[in-house]
Coordinates of C-alpha atoms in Angstrom, one line a residue:
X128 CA 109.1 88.2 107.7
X129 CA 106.9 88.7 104.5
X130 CA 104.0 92.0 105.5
X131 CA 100.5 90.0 106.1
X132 CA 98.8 91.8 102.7
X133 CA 95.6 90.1 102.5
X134 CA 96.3 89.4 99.2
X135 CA 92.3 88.5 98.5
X136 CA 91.8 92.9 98.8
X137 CA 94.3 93.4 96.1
X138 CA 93.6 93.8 92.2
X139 CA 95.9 96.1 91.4
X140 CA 99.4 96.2 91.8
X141 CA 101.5 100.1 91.2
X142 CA 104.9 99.6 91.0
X143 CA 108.1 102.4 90.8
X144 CA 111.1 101.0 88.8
X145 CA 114.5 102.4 89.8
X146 CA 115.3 101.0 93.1
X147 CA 112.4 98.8 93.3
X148 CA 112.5 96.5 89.9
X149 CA 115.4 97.6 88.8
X150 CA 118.8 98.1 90.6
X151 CA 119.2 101.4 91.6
X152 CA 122.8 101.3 91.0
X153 CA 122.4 102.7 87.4
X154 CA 121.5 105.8 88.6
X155 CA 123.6 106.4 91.1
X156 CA 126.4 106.0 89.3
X157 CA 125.1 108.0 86.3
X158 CA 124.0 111.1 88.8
X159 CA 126.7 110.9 91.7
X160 CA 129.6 109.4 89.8
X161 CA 128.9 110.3 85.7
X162 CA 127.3 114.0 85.9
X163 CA 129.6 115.0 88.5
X164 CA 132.8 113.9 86.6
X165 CA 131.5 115.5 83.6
X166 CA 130.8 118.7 85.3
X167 CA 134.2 118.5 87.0
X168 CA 135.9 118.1 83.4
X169 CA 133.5 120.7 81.5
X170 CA 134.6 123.7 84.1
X171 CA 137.7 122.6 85.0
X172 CA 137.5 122.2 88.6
X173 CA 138.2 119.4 91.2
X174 CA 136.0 116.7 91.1
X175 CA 135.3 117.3 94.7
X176 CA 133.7 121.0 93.8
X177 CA 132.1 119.4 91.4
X178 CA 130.2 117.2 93.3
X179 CA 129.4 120.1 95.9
X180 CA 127.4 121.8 93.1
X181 CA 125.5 119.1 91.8
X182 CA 124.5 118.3 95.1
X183 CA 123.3 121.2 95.8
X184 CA 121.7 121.9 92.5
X185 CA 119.9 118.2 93.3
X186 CA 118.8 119.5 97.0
X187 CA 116.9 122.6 95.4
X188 CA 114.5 120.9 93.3
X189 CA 114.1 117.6 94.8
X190 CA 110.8 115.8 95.5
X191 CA 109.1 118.3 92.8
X192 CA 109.1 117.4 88.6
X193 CA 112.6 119.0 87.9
X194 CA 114.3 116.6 89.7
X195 CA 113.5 113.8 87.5
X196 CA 113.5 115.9 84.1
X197 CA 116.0 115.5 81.8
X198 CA 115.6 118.6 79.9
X199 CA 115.6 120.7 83.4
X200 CA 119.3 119.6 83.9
X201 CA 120.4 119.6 80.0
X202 CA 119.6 122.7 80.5
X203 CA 120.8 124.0 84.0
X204 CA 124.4 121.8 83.2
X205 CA 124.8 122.6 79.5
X206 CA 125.2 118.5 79.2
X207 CA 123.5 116.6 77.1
X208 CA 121.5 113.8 79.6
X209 CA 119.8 112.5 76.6
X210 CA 123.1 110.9 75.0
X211 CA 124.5 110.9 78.3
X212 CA 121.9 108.2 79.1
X213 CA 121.6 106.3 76.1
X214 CA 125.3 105.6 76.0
X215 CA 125.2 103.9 79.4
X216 CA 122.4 102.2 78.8
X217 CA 122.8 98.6 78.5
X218 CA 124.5 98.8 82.1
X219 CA 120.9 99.0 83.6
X220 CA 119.5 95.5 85.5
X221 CA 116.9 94.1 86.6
X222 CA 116.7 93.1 90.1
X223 CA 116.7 89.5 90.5
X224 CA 114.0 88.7 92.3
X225 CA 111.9 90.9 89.9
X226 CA 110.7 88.4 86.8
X227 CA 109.5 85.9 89.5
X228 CA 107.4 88.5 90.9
X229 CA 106.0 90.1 88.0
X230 CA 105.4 86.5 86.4
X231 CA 103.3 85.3 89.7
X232 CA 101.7 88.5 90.2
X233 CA 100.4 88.5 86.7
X234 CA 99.5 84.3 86.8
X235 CA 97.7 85.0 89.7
X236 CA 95.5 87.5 87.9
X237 CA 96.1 91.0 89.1
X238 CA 96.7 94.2 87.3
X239 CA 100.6 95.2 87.1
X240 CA 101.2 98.8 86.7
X241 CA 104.3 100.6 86.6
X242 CA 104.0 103.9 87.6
X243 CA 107.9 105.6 87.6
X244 CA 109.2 109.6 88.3
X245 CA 111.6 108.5 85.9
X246 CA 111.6 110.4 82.4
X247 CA 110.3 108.9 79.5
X248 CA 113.7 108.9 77.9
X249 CA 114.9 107.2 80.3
X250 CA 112.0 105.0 80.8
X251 CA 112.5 104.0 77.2
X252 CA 116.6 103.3 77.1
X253 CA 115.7 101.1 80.0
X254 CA 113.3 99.0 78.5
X255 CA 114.7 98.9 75.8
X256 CA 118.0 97.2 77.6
X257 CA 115.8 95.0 80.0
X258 CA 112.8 94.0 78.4
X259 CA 110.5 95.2 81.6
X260 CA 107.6 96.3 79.6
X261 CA 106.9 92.9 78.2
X262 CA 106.5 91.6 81.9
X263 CA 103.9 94.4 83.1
X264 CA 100.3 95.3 81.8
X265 CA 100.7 99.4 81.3
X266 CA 103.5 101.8 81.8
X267 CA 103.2 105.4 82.7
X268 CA 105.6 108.1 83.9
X269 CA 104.6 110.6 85.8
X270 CA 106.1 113.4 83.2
X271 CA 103.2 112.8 81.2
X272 CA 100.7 114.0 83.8
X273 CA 103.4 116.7 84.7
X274 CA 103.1 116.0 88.3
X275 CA 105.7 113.4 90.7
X276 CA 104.5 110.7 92.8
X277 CA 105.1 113.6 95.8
X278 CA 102.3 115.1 94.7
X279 CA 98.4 114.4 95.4
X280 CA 97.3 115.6 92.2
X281 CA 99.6 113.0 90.4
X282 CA 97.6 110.4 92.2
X283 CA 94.1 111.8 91.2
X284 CA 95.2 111.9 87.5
X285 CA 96.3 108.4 87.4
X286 CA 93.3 107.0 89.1
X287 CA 91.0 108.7 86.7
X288 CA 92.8 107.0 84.0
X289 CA 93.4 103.6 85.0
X290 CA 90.5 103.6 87.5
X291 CA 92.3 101.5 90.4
X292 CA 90.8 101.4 93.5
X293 CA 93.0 102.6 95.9
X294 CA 91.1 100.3 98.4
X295 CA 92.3 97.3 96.4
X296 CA 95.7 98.6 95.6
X297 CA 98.8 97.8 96.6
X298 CA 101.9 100.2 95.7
X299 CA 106.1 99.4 96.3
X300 CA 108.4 102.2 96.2
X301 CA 111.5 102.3 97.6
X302 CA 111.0 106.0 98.9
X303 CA 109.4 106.6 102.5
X304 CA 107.8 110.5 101.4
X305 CA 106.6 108.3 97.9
X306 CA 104.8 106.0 99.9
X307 CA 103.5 108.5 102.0
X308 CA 101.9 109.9 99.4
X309 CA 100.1 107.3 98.2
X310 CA 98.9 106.5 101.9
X311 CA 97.6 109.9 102.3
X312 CA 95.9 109.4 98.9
X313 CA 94.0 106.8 100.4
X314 CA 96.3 103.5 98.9
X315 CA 95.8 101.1 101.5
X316 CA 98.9 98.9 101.4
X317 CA 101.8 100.4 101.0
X318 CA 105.4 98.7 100.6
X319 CA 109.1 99.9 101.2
X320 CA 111.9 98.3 98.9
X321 CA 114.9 97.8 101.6
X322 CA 117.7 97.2 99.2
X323 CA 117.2 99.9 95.7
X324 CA 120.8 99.4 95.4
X325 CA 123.1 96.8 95.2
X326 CA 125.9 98.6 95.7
X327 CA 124.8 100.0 99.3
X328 CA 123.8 99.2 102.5
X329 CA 119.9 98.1 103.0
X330 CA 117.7 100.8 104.3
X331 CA 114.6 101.2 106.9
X332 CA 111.5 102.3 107.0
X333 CA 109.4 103.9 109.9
X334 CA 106.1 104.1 108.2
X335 CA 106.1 101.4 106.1
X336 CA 106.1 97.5 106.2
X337 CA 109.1 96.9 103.7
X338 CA 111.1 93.6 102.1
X339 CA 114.5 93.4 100.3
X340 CA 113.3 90.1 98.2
X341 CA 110.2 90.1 96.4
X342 CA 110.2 86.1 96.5
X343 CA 109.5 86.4 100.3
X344 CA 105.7 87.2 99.2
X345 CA 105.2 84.9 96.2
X346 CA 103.8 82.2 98.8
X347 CA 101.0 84.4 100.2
X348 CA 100.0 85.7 96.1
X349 CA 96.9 83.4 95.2
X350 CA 94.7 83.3 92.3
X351 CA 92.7 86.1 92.1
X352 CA 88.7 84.5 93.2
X353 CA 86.8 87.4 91.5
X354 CA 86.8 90.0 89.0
X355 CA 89.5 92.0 89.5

């Protein structure tokens, strides 16, 4: 059952990208099946021990800005993640429900932002192979403001530039401490993606009210009334 949004308090929409409009499963295979492989073949060891050591190197900086920058692992791998990631590139998808989701929310007359951790390069190879930014009204990454969506003063930044109303706002990630975030910021509707991946099982959230089809809520989306 579609979350009962009163879609009448909502002007602005924030979305994330991986894992909520586009399949997550281009990034898990990149990070959990690509880097590993790579790292298992640059130092000659079993692709198992390989694995061990990315995921630990992923464990010690996650939730904070290293975790999503490209040049932080170049560096700490001695791989080049820029090529790495423009080579793959046309394997990234949107989800399908996403189109009909942007294209109502955007008919209906509400502001679509897309507000990703991922880093511009990637931001840009992805666009680039799925035409996203021509369905949404601004783009930002949170590299530019050099804080993640974990942090609070990420939030503050982005409101002083677009000047949502985090009354009005609704945000969909598909990451519970995300979302958290942006409730203790003061975002009052919050939404948990259920299915990021395609690959993998569906996943719950305690905090959250959460879908795994967008379409479920295009019924409920009317016309904006007012100015937005």
């Amino acid at each position: 059952m579609p979350p009962d949004f009163n879609w009448n308090c909502i002007d602005t929409v924030l979305l994330d990208m991986d894992g909520t409009l586009l399949d997550l499963a281009f990034d898990s295979q990149f990070w959990l099946q690509d880097v590993p492989l790579a790292l298992s073949q640059q130092r000659s060891i079993p692709l198992e021990n390989a694995r061990q050591v990315i995921h630990e190197e992923y464990l010690a900086v996650q939730h904070t800005m290293n975790w999503y920058c490209f040049d932080y692992w170049s560096e700490r791998l001695d791989m080049d993640i820029y090529q790495m990631t423009t080579n793959i590139g046309k394997n990234a998808r949107l989800r399908d429900d996403t189109l009909p989701f942007l294209t109502h929310l955007r008919a209906s007359g509400r502001q679509t932002i897309l507000l990703t951790n991922a880093h511009p390069h990637s931001l840009s190879v992805k666009i680039e192979h799925t035409g996203l930014d021509q369905h949404l009204d601004l783009l930002l990454s949170t590299h530019t403001f050099g804080y993640p969506k974990e942090d609070q003063r990420l939030w503050s930044a982005v409101q002083k530039q677009t000047g949502f109303d985090p009354e009005r706002t609704l945000f969909v990630d598909d990451g519970e401490p995300i979302l958290n975030a942006a409730k203790t910021f003061g975002i009052r509707y919050c939404l948990g993606i259920e299915n990021p991946d395609s690959t993998m099982a569906d996943k719950s959230f305690q905090s959250h009210p959460s879908i795994n089809d967008f379409r479920s809520l295009l019924p409920s989306i009317h016309p904006v009334t007012g100015p937005a």
